[in-house]
Amino acid sequence: MRLRLVFSVTALVVAAHWVVLFGNIHLPPITAAFTPDAPQRLHTIWVQPTPAAPPAPQVQAAGQTTPQKPIAPRRPPAAPAAALTAAPRATDATPAPPVAETETPAVAADAANAQAMVPAAAPTQPQGPSLQVRNAADMPVTMVLPPDGSALTQHMELRFKVEGFVKGMQYHANAQLQWQTDGHTYQARQSISAFLLGSLEQTSTGLLTPQGLQPLQFVDRRLTKRRTVNLDWTAQQALFEPERTPAPIGPGTQDRLSVFLQLASMLQAMPDLRAPGTRIDIPTLGARRMQIWSFVVEGQAQLELPDGPVPTLRLHRLPQAGDDETAQLWLNPALGYVPVRMHMKESNGDVMDLTLKP
């Protein structure tokens, strides 16, 4: 009895231990009932926060990266500047572009201003043709004239007999040439009047300079027509009225009247120019255009005048290319090398010959 009780107690203890140790294996329904809830809650607690926190920055980062790509193209000027200046320091790449962008236009503006200033200095350089003198050896000669115009007689009035042909018709007329100076300025006038042909008058006014006469205005009147040329020496151009394209002018430019007084001044003040072969090129303005009148000294010549023979210096005006207009001049040294005879032939065949009257 007592032994049986011992075995029973032992069996119960063994059974209890067995149940405690292996009871989960034998009760799957109960374990299965709680197993899905526990893992799901644990999964929800650990898995959901984990993707929620990282994905949120990752999604934001991806979202920020996407808008930054369009922003990057908006800074194309910054990229090259940063690439050039920020190669040593990546940190300076961001501020470098604005500096480059602000300096580049400034440098460009300075360059543009510098280029714009170049033409501003150009007025010191002659824009048009200038008076040129070459001696018989074809060497350039420097002009040396009294600045007060004293090489030119202060006042003179000459009268001429005129003969010529206009459109094949011969005519006879009278002409008068007069001028006066005051040491600073000059005024000159030439008039020709012919029966049935009307009158022609030319006037020239200007300054006296170390380069000789400097015309300011030339007026040409033919019958009822008046044409004016104003010489703007600051802008270095001649302005025509009625309006035509302005002509560029340079130092020594003359008009069709002052050119004869300029020649007289040069030959009076510079004896070397009287040598045969000397060539004098003078830009000469007419009422409509600019021409280069090229005079060549031919030498001494005896001229027969009504008062008798007169020693003169003879000059020949060369024709321009494509222009047959020529002239012969006889200049009297006793009168300061002013013309005492002029024979002029126009390109259309018209001829005018002026001879000094007694």
Coordinates of C-alpha atoms in Angstrom, one line a residue:
M1 CA 0.0 0.0 0.0
R2 CA 2.7 2.3 0.9
L3 CA 4.7 1.3 -2.1
R4 CA 1.7 1.8 -4.3
L5 CA 1.3 5.3 -3.0
V6 CA 4.9 6.0 -3.7
F7 CA 4.6 4.9 -7.3
S8 CA 1.4 6.9 -7.7
V9 CA 3.1 10.1 -6.4
T10 CA 6.1 9.4 -8.6
A11 CA 3.9 8.9 -11.6
L12 CA 2.0 12.2 -10.9
V13 CA 5.3 14.1 -10.6
V14 CA 6.6 12.6 -13.8
A15 CA 3.3 13.4 -15.5
A16 CA 3.4 17.0 -14.2
H17 CA 6.9 17.5 -15.5
W18 CA 6.1 16.0 -18.8
V19 CA 3.1 18.4 -19.1
V20 CA 5.2 21.3 -18.2
L21 CA 8.0 20.4 -20.6
F22 CA 6.0 19.2 -23.5
G23 CA 2.6 20.7 -23.1
N24 CA 3.1 23.3 -26.0
I25 CA 3.6 20.6 -28.5
H26 CA 0.5 18.8 -27.5
L27 CA -1.6 22.0 -27.5
P28 CA -1.1 23.5 -31.0
P29 CA -4.6 25.0 -31.2
I30 CA -4.0 27.3 -28.2
T31 CA -0.5 28.3 -29.4
A32 CA -1.8 28.8 -32.9
A33 CA -4.6 31.0 -31.7
F34 CA -2.1 33.4 -30.1
T35 CA 0.8 33.0 -32.6
P36 CA -0.7 35.0 -35.4
D37 CA -1.7 38.0 -33.2
A38 CA 1.7 38.2 -31.5
P39 CA 3.8 38.2 -34.6
Q40 CA 1.4 40.6 -36.4
R41 CA 1.6 43.1 -33.6
L42 CA 5.3 42.7 -33.3
H43 CA 5.7 43.0 -37.1
T44 CA 3.5 46.1 -37.0
I45 CA 5.5 47.6 -34.2
W46 CA 8.9 46.9 -35.6
V47 CA 8.5 46.7 -39.3
Q48 CA 6.1 49.6 -39.9
P49 CA 8.1 52.3 -38.0
T50 CA 11.3 51.2 -39.6
P51 CA 10.1 51.8 -43.2
A52 CA 8.1 54.8 -42.0
A53 CA 11.1 56.7 -40.7
P54 CA 13.7 55.9 -43.3
P55 CA 11.4 55.9 -46.3
A56 CA 10.1 59.3 -45.3
P57 CA 13.6 60.9 -45.7
Q58 CA 14.4 58.7 -48.7
V59 CA 11.2 59.7 -50.4
Q60 CA 11.8 63.4 -49.5
A61 CA 15.4 63.1 -50.7
A62 CA 14.2 61.6 -53.9
G63 CA 11.6 64.2 -54.2
Q64 CA 14.2 67.0 -53.6
T65 CA 16.6 65.5 -56.0
T66 CA 14.1 65.5 -58.7
P67 CA 13.3 69.3 -58.4
Q68 CA 17.0 70.0 -58.1
K69 CA 17.7 68.6 -61.5
P70 CA 15.6 71.3 -63.2
I71 CA 17.2 73.9 -60.9
A72 CA 20.6 72.9 -62.0
P73 CA 19.9 73.9 -65.7
R74 CA 18.8 77.3 -64.5
R75 CA 22.4 78.0 -63.4
P76 CA 24.3 77.3 -66.7
P77 CA 26.5 80.4 -66.3
A78 CA 27.3 79.3 -62.7
A79 CA 28.4 75.9 -63.8
P80 CA 31.3 77.0 -66.1
A81 CA 32.4 79.7 -63.7
A82 CA 32.4 77.2 -60.8
A83 CA 34.2 74.7 -62.9
L84 CA 37.0 77.2 -63.7
T85 CA 37.4 78.9 -60.3
A86 CA 36.3 76.2 -57.9
A87 CA 38.5 73.4 -59.2
P88 CA 40.8 73.7 -56.2
R89 CA 37.9 74.3 -53.7
A90 CA 34.5 72.8 -54.1
T91 CA 33.1 75.0 -51.3
D92 CA 33.8 78.1 -53.3
A93 CA 31.9 76.8 -56.3
T94 CA 28.6 78.2 -55.1
P95 CA 29.7 81.8 -54.4
A96 CA 32.0 81.9 -57.4
P97 CA 29.4 82.0 -60.1
P98 CA 27.7 85.2 -58.9
V99 CA 31.1 86.9 -58.8
A100 CA 32.0 85.7 -62.3
E101 CA 28.6 86.8 -63.6
T102 CA 28.9 90.3 -62.2
E103 CA 32.5 90.7 -63.3
T104 CA 32.0 89.4 -66.8
P105 CA 29.5 92.1 -67.9
A106 CA 31.6 94.7 -66.2
V107 CA 34.7 93.6 -68.1
A108 CA 32.7 93.5 -71.3
A109 CA 31.3 96.9 -70.6
D110 CA 34.8 98.3 -70.0
A111 CA 36.0 96.7 -73.2
A112 CA 33.0 98.1 -75.1
N113 CA 33.7 101.5 -73.6
A114 CA 37.4 101.3 -74.5
Q115 CA 36.5 100.4 -78.1
A116 CA 34.0 103.3 -78.1
M117 CA 36.7 105.6 -77.0
V118 CA 39.0 104.8 -79.9
P119 CA 36.8 106.6 -82.5
A120 CA 36.6 109.6 -80.1
A121 CA 40.4 110.1 -80.5
A122 CA 40.0 109.8 -84.3
P123 CA 39.3 113.5 -85.0
T124 CA 43.0 114.2 -84.5
Q125 CA 43.6 112.1 -87.6
P126 CA 42.5 113.6 -91.0
Q127 CA 39.5 111.9 -92.4
G128 CA 39.8 113.3 -95.9
P129 CA 42.6 114.0 -98.3
S130 CA 45.2 116.5 -97.3
L131 CA 47.5 118.9 -99.1
Q132 CA 50.7 117.2 -100.3
V133 CA 53.9 118.7 -101.7
R134 CA 56.7 116.8 -103.3
N135 CA 59.8 118.2 -104.8
A136 CA 61.4 117.4 -108.2
A137 CA 63.1 114.3 -106.6
D138 CA 59.6 113.1 -105.5
M139 CA 60.4 113.7 -101.8
P140 CA 57.8 115.1 -99.5
V141 CA 58.1 118.7 -98.5
T142 CA 57.0 120.1 -95.1
M143 CA 54.8 123.2 -95.2
V144 CA 56.2 126.3 -93.6
L145 CA 53.9 129.3 -93.8
P146 CA 53.6 132.5 -91.7
P147 CA 50.5 131.9 -89.4
D148 CA 49.4 135.5 -89.9
G149 CA 49.0 135.1 -93.7
S150 CA 51.7 137.7 -94.4
A151 CA 52.9 135.6 -97.3
L152 CA 49.8 136.8 -99.1
T153 CA 49.4 140.4 -100.1
Q154 CA 47.0 142.0 -97.6
H155 CA 44.7 143.5 -100.2
M156 CA 44.6 143.3 -104.0
E157 CA 42.1 143.8 -106.8
L158 CA 42.8 142.4 -110.3
R159 CA 40.8 142.8 -113.5
F160 CA 40.8 140.3 -116.3
K161 CA 39.7 140.0 -119.9
V162 CA 37.8 136.8 -120.4
E163 CA 37.4 134.8 -123.6
G164 CA 36.0 131.3 -124.0
F165 CA 33.6 128.9 -125.4
V166 CA 30.4 127.5 -123.8
K167 CA 28.7 124.6 -125.6
G168 CA 30.6 125.6 -128.7
M169 CA 29.6 129.2 -128.6
Q170 CA 32.3 131.8 -128.2
Y171 CA 31.9 134.6 -125.7
H172 CA 33.7 137.6 -124.3
A173 CA 33.4 138.8 -120.7
N174 CA 35.1 140.7 -117.9
A175 CA 36.2 139.3 -114.6
Q176 CA 37.4 140.7 -111.3
L177 CA 39.4 139.1 -108.5
Q178 CA 39.8 140.7 -105.1
W179 CA 40.7 139.7 -101.6
Q180 CA 41.7 141.2 -98.3
T181 CA 43.2 139.9 -95.0
D182 CA 43.5 141.2 -91.5
G183 CA 46.1 138.8 -90.1
H184 CA 43.5 136.3 -88.8
T185 CA 40.9 136.0 -91.5
Y186 CA 40.5 136.5 -95.2
Q187 CA 37.7 137.3 -97.7
A188 CA 37.9 136.7 -101.4
R189 CA 35.5 137.3 -104.3
Q190 CA 35.6 136.6 -108.0
S191 CA 33.0 137.7 -110.5
I192 CA 32.5 137.2 -114.2
S193 CA 29.9 138.9 -116.3
A194 CA 29.1 138.3 -120.0
F195 CA 26.5 139.7 -122.3
L196 CA 23.7 137.2 -122.9
L197 CA 25.4 134.7 -120.6
G198 CA 24.7 136.4 -117.3
S199 CA 27.0 136.5 -114.4
L200 CA 29.0 134.1 -112.3
E201 CA 30.2 135.0 -108.7
Q202 CA 32.2 133.0 -106.2
T203 CA 33.1 134.0 -102.7
S204 CA 35.4 132.4 -100.1
T205 CA 35.8 133.3 -96.4
G206 CA 37.9 131.7 -93.8
L207 CA 40.9 131.8 -91.5
L208 CA 44.7 132.3 -91.8
T209 CA 46.7 129.4 -90.2
P210 CA 50.2 128.0 -90.3
Q211 CA 49.0 125.7 -93.1
G212 CA 47.8 128.7 -95.1
L213 CA 44.2 129.5 -95.9
Q214 CA 41.5 127.5 -94.1
P215 CA 38.1 128.1 -95.8
L216 CA 35.0 128.1 -93.8
Q217 CA 32.4 128.9 -96.5
F218 CA 32.4 128.8 -100.3
V219 CA 29.5 130.2 -102.3
D220 CA 28.9 129.7 -106.0
R221 CA 26.2 131.8 -107.8
R222 CA 25.4 131.0 -111.4
L223 CA 22.6 133.1 -112.8
T224 CA 19.8 132.5 -110.3
K225 CA 21.2 129.4 -108.7
R226 CA 23.1 129.6 -105.5
R227 CA 25.2 126.7 -104.0
T228 CA 26.9 126.8 -100.7
V229 CA 29.6 124.7 -99.1
N230 CA 30.3 124.9 -95.4
L231 CA 33.5 123.4 -94.1
D232 CA 33.2 121.9 -90.6
W233 CA 36.8 121.4 -89.5
T234 CA 35.8 119.9 -86.2
A235 CA 33.9 117.1 -87.9
Q236 CA 36.3 117.3 -90.8
Q237 CA 33.6 117.3 -93.5
A238 CA 32.2 119.7 -96.1
L239 CA 28.4 120.2 -96.0
F240 CA 26.7 121.1 -99.3
E241 CA 23.6 123.2 -99.9
P242 CA 21.4 122.1 -101.6
E243 CA 22.0 119.0 -99.5
R244 CA 24.3 116.4 -100.9
T245 CA 26.4 113.6 -99.4
P246 CA 29.1 115.4 -97.1
A247 CA 32.7 115.2 -98.4
P248 CA 35.5 114.4 -96.0
I249 CA 38.2 117.1 -95.7
G250 CA 41.7 117.2 -94.4
P251 CA 44.4 119.8 -93.6
G252 CA 45.0 122.1 -96.5
T253 CA 41.7 121.6 -98.2
Q254 CA 40.7 124.6 -100.4
D255 CA 37.8 125.7 -102.5
R256 CA 37.8 126.7 -106.2
L257 CA 38.6 130.3 -105.3
S258 CA 40.9 130.1 -102.3
V259 CA 43.1 127.5 -104.1
F260 CA 44.8 130.2 -106.2
L261 CA 45.6 132.3 -103.1
Q262 CA 46.9 129.3 -101.3
L263 CA 49.3 128.6 -104.2
A264 CA 50.5 132.2 -104.2
S265 CA 51.2 132.0 -100.4
M266 CA 53.1 128.8 -100.7
L267 CA 55.3 129.9 -103.6
Q268 CA 56.0 133.2 -102.0
A269 CA 57.0 131.8 -98.6
M270 CA 58.8 128.6 -99.9
P271 CA 61.2 129.4 -102.7
D272 CA 62.2 125.7 -103.1
L273 CA 58.7 125.0 -104.5
R274 CA 59.4 127.1 -107.6
A275 CA 61.8 124.5 -108.9
P276 CA 60.6 122.7 -112.1
G277 CA 59.1 119.3 -111.3
T278 CA 57.6 120.3 -107.9
R279 CA 54.2 118.8 -107.5
I280 CA 51.5 120.3 -105.3
D281 CA 48.3 118.3 -104.6
I282 CA 45.5 120.3 -103.2
P283 CA 42.1 118.9 -102.2
T284 CA 39.7 121.4 -103.8
L285 CA 36.0 121.7 -103.2
G286 CA 33.6 122.8 -105.8
A287 CA 29.9 123.5 -105.3
R288 CA 29.0 119.8 -105.8
R289 CA 32.1 117.7 -105.1
M290 CA 35.6 117.3 -104.0
Q291 CA 38.6 117.0 -106.4
I292 CA 42.3 116.8 -106.1
W293 CA 43.9 119.5 -108.1
S294 CA 47.5 118.5 -108.9
F295 CA 49.8 121.3 -110.0
V296 CA 53.2 120.7 -111.5
V297 CA 55.7 123.5 -111.8
E298 CA 57.0 123.8 -115.3
G299 CA 59.4 126.6 -114.8
Q300 CA 60.0 130.3 -115.8
A301 CA 58.0 131.6 -118.8
Q302 CA 57.8 135.0 -120.5
L303 CA 54.2 136.1 -120.9
E304 CA 53.0 138.7 -123.4
L305 CA 50.5 141.0 -121.8
P306 CA 48.9 144.3 -123.1
D307 CA 51.5 146.2 -121.0
G308 CA 54.4 144.2 -122.4
P309 CA 56.2 140.9 -121.6
V310 CA 56.1 139.8 -118.0
P311 CA 58.3 137.1 -116.3
T312 CA 56.1 134.4 -114.8
L313 CA 56.2 131.0 -113.2
R314 CA 54.2 128.6 -115.2
L315 CA 52.2 125.7 -113.6
H316 CA 50.2 123.0 -115.2
R317 CA 47.2 121.3 -113.6
L318 CA 47.1 117.6 -114.3
P319 CA 43.8 115.9 -115.2
Q320 CA 42.4 113.4 -112.8
A321 CA 41.7 109.8 -113.8
G322 CA 38.5 109.8 -115.8
D323 CA 38.4 113.6 -115.9
D324 CA 39.8 115.7 -118.8
E325 CA 39.6 119.0 -116.8
T326 CA 42.9 120.8 -117.0
A327 CA 44.4 124.3 -116.4
Q328 CA 47.5 126.4 -117.2
L329 CA 48.5 129.1 -114.7
W330 CA 51.0 132.0 -115.2
L331 CA 52.0 133.5 -111.8
N332 CA 53.7 136.9 -111.5
P333 CA 56.5 137.0 -108.9
A334 CA 56.3 140.8 -108.8
L335 CA 52.7 140.5 -107.5
G336 CA 53.4 137.8 -105.0
Y337 CA 52.8 134.9 -107.4
V338 CA 49.2 135.7 -108.0
P339 CA 47.8 134.5 -111.4
V340 CA 48.0 137.0 -114.3
R341 CA 46.7 134.5 -116.8
M342 CA 44.6 131.3 -116.4
H343 CA 43.5 129.0 -119.2
M344 CA 41.0 126.4 -118.0
K345 CA 39.4 123.6 -120.0
E346 CA 36.4 121.7 -118.6
S347 CA 35.8 118.0 -119.2
N348 CA 32.7 118.9 -121.4
G349 CA 34.9 120.9 -123.7
D350 CA 34.1 124.4 -122.4
V351 CA 37.1 126.8 -122.3
M352 CA 37.8 129.9 -120.3
D353 CA 40.9 132.1 -120.7
L354 CA 41.5 135.0 -118.3
T355 CA 44.2 137.6 -119.0
L356 CA 45.2 140.4 -116.7
K357 CA 44.1 143.8 -117.9
P358 CA 46.4 146.9 -117.6

